[in-house]
Amino acid sequence: MLNETKELLKDYYGIDDDTFKLSQEIMEEIKDKFEEIKEIREYNQYKVLKAMQESKLSDMHFNWTTGYGYNDIGREKNRGNLF
């Protein structure tokens, strides 16, 4: 944690040094779990990108619409192919 952030948290919220030390120890203990979650997130992100590519979803499918849903190319594309 940046020293400036630590000082800000001390000043604004009255967090003491013992609490910061404890939080650092706990973060170190669970670091591997966070790394595992990060890897799962990355893997799932690539799966979503692949599905979007296979359905030929592009930026035009995210354009503004009237809100009525009639002839909404993005809604039709997503409903039919992606999910």
Tab-separated table of C-alpha atoms in Angstrom, residues 3-43:
chain	number	residue	atom	x	y	z
A	3	ASN	CA	2.411	5.470	2.156
A	4	GLU	CA	0.155	8.352	1.070
A	5	THR	CA	-2.853	6.024	1.056
A	6	LYS	CA	-1.946	4.711	4.477
A	7	GLU	CA	-1.678	8.246	5.860
A	8	LEU	CA	-4.998	9.226	4.299
A	9	LEU	CA	-6.730	6.223	5.869
A	10	LYS	CA	-5.169	7.042	9.224
A	11	ASP	CA	-6.331	10.656	9.055
A	12	TYR	CA	-9.815	10.092	7.638
A	13	TYR	CA	-10.789	6.893	9.405
A	14	GLY	CA	-8.486	6.645	12.402
A	15	ILE	CA	-6.950	3.328	11.366
A	16	ASP	CA	-3.930	2.544	13.500
A	17	ASP	CA	-0.614	0.886	12.593
A	18	ASP	CA	-1.555	-2.436	14.212
A	19	THR	CA	-4.576	-2.698	11.930
A	20	PHE	CA	-2.442	-1.960	8.874
A	21	LYS	CA	0.072	-4.582	9.958
A	22	LEU	CA	-2.682	-7.159	10.464
A	23	SER	CA	-4.209	-6.377	7.066
A	24	GLN	CA	-0.829	-6.800	5.361
A	25	GLU	CA	-0.313	-10.167	7.070
A	26	ILE	CA	-3.746	-11.372	6.005
A	27	MET	CA	-3.268	-10.134	2.443
A	28	GLU	CA	-0.014	-12.080	2.293
A	29	GLU	CA	-1.803	-15.220	3.516
A	30	ILE	CA	-4.520	-15.014	0.858
A	31	LYS	CA	-2.325	-13.776	-1.989
A	32	ASP	CA	-2.358	-17.181	-3.712
A	33	LYS	CA	-6.155	-17.327	-3.645
A	34	PHE	CA	-6.383	-13.891	-5.275
A	35	GLU	CA	-3.950	-15.058	-7.961
A	36	GLU	CA	-6.116	-18.115	-8.605
A	37	ILE	CA	-9.216	-15.914	-8.930
A	38	LYS	CA	-7.324	-13.631	-11.314
A	39	GLU	CA	-6.394	-16.588	-13.531
A	40	ILE	CA	-9.993	-17.860	-13.584
A	41	ARG	CA	-11.225	-14.366	-14.469
A	42	GLU	CA	-8.734	-14.114	-17.318
A	43	TYR	CA	-9.691	-17.546	-18.659
